[in-house]
């Protein structure tokens, strides 16, 4: 640069700095410095969050960038985003573009390809655009509902605080603790009882086996009895009892007469009365009936 003056050198350095700055800004924005991409146009009614240099993805892979956004002041519902897509990308007809955002607020453009991979769009064609109805959009729709629920949540929290500060709750917790302790002691007692039963059950089972053996012997003895002969003997005995009963009820027998003849009953009663009087008089005056004297004296 010896042939240039200092002013020309400064001007050339300034121009070079401006060029580097320009291409550096484009590079930082994600725009290709020497763009060889095909341009497509996307028509939106709302581009909330979308800006120049926003990336364009297809099936999760970056295929381009938003190069420019044109706002139509005559028709506010007509906003055009200029896309720069890779020349190797085939865009079928029926493809749509959706503005998507992640939880960190990063905005991108998602291409949803049409179903016919043969019928393709040409560079310069227009694609229909819309907002993606994903998690973030659903979350934004739920915000008004949460706002309506906030007063109810406040009242619920106040009720919970009142419940927690109630002394009855502490007393109930103490009772629950006591119940738990009682249950623990009861469980231990049941364990001891189960252990004792484990020791006693074999002996009980042995006794039960002995009882079952005795029952089997008794059953065998009963099965060996001659029930027909036994029943015949029982019938004969019952017949003898019936004959005795008939004899007692008959007037011909002595016992029947004693049981039915009233005159005989009265005579026997009178005789027993005389005998009783005789025995009394004999005890009172025995000498009247027994005569014994050395001198021959008589008693009357």
Coordinates of N, CA and C in Angstrom, one line a residue, residues 261-271:
X261 N -110.0 -104.7 94.2 CA -111.1 -105.0 95.1 C -111.0 -104.1 96.3
X262 N -112.0 -103.2 96.4 CA -112.0 -102.2 97.5 C -112.3 -102.9 98.8
X263 N -113.1 -103.9 98.8 CA -113.5 -104.6 100.1 C -112.3 -105.2 100.7
X264 N -111.5 -105.9 99.8 CA -110.3 -106.5 100.3 C -109.3 -105.5 100.8
X265 N -109.3 -104.3 100.2 CA -108.4 -103.2 100.7 C -108.9 -102.8 102.0
X266 N -110.2 -102.6 102.2 CA -110.7 -102.2 103.5 C -110.4 -103.2 104.6
X267 N -110.6 -104.5 104.3 CA -110.4 -105.6 105.3 C -108.9 -105.6 105.7
X268 N -108.0 -105.5 104.7 CA -106.6 -105.5 105.0 C -106.3 -104.2 105.9
X269 N -106.9 -103.1 105.6 CA -106.6 -101.9 106.4 C -107.1 -102.1 107.8
X270 N -108.3 -102.7 108.0 CA -108.9 -103.0 109.3 C -108.0 -103.9 110.1
X271 N -107.5 -105.0 109.4 CA -106.7 -106.0 110.1 C -105.4 -105.3 110.5

